[in-house]
Each structure stands twice: as structure tokens, then as C-alpha cells.
PDB file of C-alpha atoms and ligand atoms in Angstrom:
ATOM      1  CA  UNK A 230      19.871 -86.730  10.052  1.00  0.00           C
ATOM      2  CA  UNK A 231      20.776 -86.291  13.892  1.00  0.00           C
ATOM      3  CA  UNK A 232      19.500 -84.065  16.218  1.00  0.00           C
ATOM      4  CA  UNK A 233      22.246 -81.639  16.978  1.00  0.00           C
ATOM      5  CA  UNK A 234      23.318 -78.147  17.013  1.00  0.00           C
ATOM      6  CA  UNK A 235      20.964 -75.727  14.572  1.00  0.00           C
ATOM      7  CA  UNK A 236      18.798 -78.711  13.177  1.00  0.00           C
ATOM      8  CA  UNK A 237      15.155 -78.042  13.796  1.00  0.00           C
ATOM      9  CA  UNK A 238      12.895 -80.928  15.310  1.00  0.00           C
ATOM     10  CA  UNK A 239       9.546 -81.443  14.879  1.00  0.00           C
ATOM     11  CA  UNK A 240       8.205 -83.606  17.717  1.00  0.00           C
ATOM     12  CA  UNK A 241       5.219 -84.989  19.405  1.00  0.00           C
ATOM     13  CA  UNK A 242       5.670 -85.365  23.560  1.00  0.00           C
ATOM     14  CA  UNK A 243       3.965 -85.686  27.082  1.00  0.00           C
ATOM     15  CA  UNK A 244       5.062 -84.846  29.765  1.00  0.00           C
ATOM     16  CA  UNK A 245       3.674 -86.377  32.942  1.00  0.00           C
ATOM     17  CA  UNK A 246       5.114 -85.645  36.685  1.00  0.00           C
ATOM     18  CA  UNK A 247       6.402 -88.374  38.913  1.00  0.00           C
ATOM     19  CA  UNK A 248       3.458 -89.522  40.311  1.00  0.00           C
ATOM     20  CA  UNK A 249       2.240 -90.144  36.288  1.00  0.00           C
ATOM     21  CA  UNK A 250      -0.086 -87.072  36.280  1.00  0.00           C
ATOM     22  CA  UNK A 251      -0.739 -85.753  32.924  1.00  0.00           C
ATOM     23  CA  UNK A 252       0.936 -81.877  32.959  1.00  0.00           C
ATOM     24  CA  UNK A 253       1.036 -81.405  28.739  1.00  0.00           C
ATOM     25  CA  UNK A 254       0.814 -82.976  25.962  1.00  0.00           C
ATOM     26  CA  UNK A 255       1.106 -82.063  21.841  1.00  0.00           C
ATOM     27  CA  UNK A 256      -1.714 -84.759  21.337  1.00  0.00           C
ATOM     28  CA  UNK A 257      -4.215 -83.742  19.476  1.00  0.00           C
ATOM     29  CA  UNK A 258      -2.394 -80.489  18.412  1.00  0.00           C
ATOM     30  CA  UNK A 259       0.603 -80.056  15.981  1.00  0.00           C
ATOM     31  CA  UNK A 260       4.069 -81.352  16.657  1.00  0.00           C
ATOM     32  CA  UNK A 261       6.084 -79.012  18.751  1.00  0.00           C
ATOM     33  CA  UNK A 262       9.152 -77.672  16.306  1.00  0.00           C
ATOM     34  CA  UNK A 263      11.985 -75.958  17.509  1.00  0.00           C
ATOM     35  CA  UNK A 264      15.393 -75.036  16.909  1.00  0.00           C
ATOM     36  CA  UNK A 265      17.976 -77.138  18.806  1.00  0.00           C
ATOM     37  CA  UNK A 266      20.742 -75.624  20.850  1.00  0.00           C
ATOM     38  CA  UNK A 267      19.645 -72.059  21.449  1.00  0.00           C
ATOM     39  CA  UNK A 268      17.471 -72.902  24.514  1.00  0.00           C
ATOM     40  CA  UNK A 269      13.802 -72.841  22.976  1.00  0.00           C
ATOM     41  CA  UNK A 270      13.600 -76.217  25.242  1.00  0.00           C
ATOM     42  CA  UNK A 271      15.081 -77.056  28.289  1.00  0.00           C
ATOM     43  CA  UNK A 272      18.449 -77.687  28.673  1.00  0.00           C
ATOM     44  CA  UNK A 273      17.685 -81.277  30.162  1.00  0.00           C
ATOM     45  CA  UNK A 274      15.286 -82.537  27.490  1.00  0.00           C
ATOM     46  CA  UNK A 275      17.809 -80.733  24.612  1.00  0.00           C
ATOM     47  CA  UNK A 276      20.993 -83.062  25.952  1.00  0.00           C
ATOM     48  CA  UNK A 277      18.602 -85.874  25.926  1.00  0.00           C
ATOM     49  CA  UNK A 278      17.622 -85.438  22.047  1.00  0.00           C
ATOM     50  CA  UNK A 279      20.798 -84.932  21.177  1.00  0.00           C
ATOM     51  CA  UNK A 280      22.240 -87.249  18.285  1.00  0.00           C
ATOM     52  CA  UNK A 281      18.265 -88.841  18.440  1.00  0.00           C
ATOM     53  CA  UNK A 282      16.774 -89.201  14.510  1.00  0.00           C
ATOM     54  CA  UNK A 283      13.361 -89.094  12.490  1.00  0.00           C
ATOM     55  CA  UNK A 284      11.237 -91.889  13.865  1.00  0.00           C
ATOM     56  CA  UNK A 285      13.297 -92.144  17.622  1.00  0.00           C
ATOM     57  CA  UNK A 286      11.082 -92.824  20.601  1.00  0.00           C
ATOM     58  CA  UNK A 287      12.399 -91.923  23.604  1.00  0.00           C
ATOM     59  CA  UNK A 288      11.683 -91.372  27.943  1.00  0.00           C
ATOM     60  CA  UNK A 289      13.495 -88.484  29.317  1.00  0.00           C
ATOM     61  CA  UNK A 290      13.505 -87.986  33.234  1.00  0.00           C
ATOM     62  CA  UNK A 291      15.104 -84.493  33.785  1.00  0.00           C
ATOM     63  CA  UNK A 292      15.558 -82.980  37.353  1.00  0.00           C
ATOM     64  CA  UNK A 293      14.667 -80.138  37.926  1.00  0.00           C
ATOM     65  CA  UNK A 294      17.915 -78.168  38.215  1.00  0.00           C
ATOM     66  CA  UNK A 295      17.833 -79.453  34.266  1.00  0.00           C
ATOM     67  CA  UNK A 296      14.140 -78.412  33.421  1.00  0.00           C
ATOM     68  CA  UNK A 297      12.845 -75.561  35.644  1.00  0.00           C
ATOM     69  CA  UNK A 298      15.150 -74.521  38.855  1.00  0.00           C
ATOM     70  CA  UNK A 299      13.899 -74.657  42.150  1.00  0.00           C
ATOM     71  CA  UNK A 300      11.636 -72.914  44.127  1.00  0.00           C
ATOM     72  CA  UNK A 301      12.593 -69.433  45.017  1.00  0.00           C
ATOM     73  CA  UNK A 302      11.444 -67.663  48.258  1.00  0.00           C
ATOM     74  CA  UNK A 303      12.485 -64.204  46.350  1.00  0.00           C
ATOM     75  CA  UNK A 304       9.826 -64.923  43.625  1.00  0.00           C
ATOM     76  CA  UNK A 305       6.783 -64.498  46.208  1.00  0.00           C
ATOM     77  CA  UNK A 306       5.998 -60.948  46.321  1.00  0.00           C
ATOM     78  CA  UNK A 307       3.919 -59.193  48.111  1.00  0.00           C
ATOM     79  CA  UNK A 308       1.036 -56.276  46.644  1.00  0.00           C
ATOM     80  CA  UNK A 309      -1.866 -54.499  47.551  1.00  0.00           C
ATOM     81  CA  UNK A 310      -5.033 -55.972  46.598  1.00  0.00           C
ATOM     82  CA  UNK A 311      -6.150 -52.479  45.042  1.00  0.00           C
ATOM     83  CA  UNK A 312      -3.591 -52.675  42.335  1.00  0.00           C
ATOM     84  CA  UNK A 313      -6.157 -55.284  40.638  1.00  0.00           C
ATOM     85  CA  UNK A 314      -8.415 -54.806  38.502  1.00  0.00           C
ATOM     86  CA  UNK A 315     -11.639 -57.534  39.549  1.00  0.00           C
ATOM     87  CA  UNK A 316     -10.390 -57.336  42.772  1.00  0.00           C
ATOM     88  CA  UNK A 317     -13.510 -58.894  44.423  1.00  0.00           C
ATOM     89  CA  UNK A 318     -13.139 -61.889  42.395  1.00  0.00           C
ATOM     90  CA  UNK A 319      -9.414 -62.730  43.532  1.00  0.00           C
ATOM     91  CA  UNK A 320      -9.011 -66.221  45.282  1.00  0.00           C
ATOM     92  CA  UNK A 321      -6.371 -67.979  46.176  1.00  0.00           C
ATOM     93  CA  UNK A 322      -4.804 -70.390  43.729  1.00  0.00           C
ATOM     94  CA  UNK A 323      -5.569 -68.424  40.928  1.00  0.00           C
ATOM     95  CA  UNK A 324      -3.626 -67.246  38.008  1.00  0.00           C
ATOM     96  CA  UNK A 325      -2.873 -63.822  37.116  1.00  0.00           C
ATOM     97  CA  UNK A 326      -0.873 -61.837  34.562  1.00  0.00           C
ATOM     98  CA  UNK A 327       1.450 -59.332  35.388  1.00  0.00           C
ATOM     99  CA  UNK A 328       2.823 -56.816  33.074  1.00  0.00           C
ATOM    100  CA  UNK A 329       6.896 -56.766  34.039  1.00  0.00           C
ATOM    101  CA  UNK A 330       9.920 -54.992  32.660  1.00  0.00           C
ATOM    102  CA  UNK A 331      10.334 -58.004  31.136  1.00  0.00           C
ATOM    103  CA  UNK A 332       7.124 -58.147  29.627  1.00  0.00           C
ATOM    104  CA  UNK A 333       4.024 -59.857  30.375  1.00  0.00           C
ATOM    105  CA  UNK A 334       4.637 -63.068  33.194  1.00  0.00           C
ATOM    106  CA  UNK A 335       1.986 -65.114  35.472  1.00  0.00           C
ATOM    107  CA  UNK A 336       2.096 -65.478  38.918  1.00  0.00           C
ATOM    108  CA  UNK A 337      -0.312 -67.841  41.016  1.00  0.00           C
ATOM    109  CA  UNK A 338      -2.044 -65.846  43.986  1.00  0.00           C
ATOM    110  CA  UNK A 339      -0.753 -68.219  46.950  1.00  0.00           C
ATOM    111  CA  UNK A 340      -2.490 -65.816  49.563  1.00  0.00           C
ATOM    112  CA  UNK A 341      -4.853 -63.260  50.009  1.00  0.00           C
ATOM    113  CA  UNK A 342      -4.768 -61.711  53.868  1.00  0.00           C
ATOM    114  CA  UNK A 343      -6.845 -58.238  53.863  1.00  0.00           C
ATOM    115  CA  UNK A 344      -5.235 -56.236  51.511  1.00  0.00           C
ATOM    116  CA  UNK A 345      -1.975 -58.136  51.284  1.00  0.00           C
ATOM    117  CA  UNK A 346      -1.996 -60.418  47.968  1.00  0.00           C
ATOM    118  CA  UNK A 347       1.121 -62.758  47.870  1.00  0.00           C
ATOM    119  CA  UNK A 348       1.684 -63.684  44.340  1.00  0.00           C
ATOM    120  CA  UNK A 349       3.852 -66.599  43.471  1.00  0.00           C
ATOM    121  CA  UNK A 350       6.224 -66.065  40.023  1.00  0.00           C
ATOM    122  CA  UNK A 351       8.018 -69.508  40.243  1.00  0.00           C
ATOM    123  CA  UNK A 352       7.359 -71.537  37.140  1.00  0.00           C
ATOM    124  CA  UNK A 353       4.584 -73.587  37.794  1.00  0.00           C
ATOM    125  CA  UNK A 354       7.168 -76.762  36.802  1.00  0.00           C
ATOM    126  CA  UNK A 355       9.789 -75.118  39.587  1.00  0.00           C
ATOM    127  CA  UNK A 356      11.126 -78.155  41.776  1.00  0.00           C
ATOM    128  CA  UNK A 357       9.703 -80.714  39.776  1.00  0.00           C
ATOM    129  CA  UNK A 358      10.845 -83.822  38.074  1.00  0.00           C
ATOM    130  CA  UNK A 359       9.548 -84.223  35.046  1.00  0.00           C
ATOM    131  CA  UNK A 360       9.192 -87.481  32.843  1.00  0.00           C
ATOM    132  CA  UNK A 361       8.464 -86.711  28.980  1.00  0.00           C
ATOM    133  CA  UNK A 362       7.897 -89.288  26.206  1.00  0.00           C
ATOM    134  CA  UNK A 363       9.226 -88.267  23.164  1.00  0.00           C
ATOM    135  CA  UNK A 364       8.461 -89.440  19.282  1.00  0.00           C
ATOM    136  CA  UNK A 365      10.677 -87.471  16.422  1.00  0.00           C
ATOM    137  CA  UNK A 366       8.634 -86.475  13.599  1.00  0.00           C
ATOM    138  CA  UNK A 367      11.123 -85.627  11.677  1.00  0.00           C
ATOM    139  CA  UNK A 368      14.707 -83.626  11.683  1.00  0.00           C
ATOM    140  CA  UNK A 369      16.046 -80.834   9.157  1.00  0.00           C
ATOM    141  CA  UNK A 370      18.444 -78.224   8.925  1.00  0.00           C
ATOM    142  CA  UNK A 371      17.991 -75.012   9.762  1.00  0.00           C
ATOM    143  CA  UNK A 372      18.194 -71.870   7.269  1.00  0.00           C
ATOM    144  CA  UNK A 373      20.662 -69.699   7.865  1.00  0.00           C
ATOM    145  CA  UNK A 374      17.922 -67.029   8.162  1.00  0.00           C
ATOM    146  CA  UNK A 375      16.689 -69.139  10.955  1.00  0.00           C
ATOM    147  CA  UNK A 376      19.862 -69.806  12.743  1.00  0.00           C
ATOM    148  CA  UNK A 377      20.478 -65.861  12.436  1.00  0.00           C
ATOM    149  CA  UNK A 378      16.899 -65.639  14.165  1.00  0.00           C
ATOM    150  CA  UNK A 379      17.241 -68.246  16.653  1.00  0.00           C
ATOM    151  CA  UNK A 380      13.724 -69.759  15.617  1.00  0.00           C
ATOM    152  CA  UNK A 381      11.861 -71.529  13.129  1.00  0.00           C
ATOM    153  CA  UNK A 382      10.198 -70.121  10.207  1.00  0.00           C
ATOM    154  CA  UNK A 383       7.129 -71.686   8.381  1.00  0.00           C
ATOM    155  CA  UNK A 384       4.176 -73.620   9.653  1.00  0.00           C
ATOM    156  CA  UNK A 385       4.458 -74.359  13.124  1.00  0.00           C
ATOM    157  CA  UNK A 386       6.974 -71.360  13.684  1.00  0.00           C
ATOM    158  CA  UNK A 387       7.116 -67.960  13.217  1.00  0.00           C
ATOM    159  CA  UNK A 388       6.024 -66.407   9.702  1.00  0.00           C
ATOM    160  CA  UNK A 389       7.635 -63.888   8.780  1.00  0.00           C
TER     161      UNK A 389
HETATM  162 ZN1   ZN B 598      12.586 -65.070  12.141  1.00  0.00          ZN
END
């Protein structure tokens, strides 16, 4: 069976940037399994499985206006250092989480200056190009239940 719209895809990947650094990998874990064509992955890597079967190996080089976005200037924000808890501890580079309206997010602290913390929320992946080898473990159909979810249920997805 194909990948295509509402099949569900088990697969094993890494994902490396372009200079071949190792970013993440399902090795030594389970298979990633998701439900295609509802956006669990993104839209880049999705296209590229598209019509790909059980047992397919495949390279995917997706830009990033295809995997992540770009960089945004609008996604550096600016707080006071005494909205922290383990303030003294802050550095820069590290990550925090944030609790948002849309629920909980990380940001990267790109710079500290007195009381003026300048958190970075671009994805970590913005602005990159990213190079994933893929194999298909396998390819099913989804439930109906699942398609009315939009996700997988059972072992490696949500059970319920
Ligand atoms: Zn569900």
C-alpha cells in the first residue's frame, strides 16, 4: 500500500543539517508513526513520502520554507529577568519554557543585558535546510476513528 492521504506510516529517519551534523534521529527508539496528510510532519518531508511503500528508502532535502519557515525578528521578545523563577542561573543559550496562550512553547535565551532577557521563540530548525533519510516500516490505513481524530491510536500513538 502507498503512502497517501489518511494512511498511517510507521518510519525510522535522521535527519542531519547541511553540513552532515546529526540534529535527530529514531535510532535506537521506536519508529516514528503518524498520520499522513493532516500536518503531523512537515509539509516538505509529507510531499516527499507521498506514493512511497513498506520497505522504501529514501533522501529528502526540504528547504526551509517546506520544513520550518524562516527566522522571524517578531519572535525575539524581550522580558524582565524577575519574571523567572532561578533567575541567577539564567545564561545565555539556554532553553526555557514558557507557558503561552497557546500552551506551553520554548524559547532559547539569546541575551541577557541587566534585567533585559531576550528570548528567542523561532523553531530551533527555523532557516534551515534539512536532509532526512528515510526507511518505511510499514504502511496501513487509518481507522475512521483515527481519521476523525487526526492521529494514530495504539502503540506508538495515542491510547485512548
Ligand atoms: Zn484519538
Amino acid at each position: 500500500m502507498k503512502i497517501s492521504q489518511h494512511t498511517v506510516v510507521s518510519l525510522d529517519y535522521t535527519l542531519k543539517n547541511g553540513e552532515g551534523e546529526l540534529l535527530d534521529t529514531s535510532e535506537g527508539r521506536e519508529p516514528l508513526i503518524y498520520l499522513q496528510g493532516v500536518g503531523a510532519l512537515i509539509p516538505g518531508l509529507e510531499k516527499e513520502l507521498e506514493g512511497k511503500e513498506k520497505g522504501d528508502k529514501l533522501t529528502a532535502v526540504i528547504a526551509p520554507e517546506d520544513a520550518y519557515g524562516s527566522r522571524r525578528d517578531d519572535l525575539l521578545k524581550i522580558v524582565p529577568k524577575s519574571g523567572f523563577k532561578g533567575e541567577e542561573e539564567m545564561q545565555e543559550g539556554m532553553q526555557v519554557q514558557l507557558d503561552t496562550e497557546h500552551g506551553p512553547a520554548l524559547a532559547i535565551i539569546s541575551k541577557i543585558d541587566g534585567e533585559d532577557v531576550t528570548l528567542d521563540l523561532n523553531h530551533p530548525l527555523a532557516d534551515m535546510t534539512l536532509h532526512f533519510d528515510v526507511d518505511i516500516v510499514d504502511v496501513r490505513e487509518a481507522s475512521q476513528e483515527e481519521i476523525d481524530h487526526g492521529h494514530v491510536h495504539g502503540p506508538g500513538g495515542h491510547e485512548h
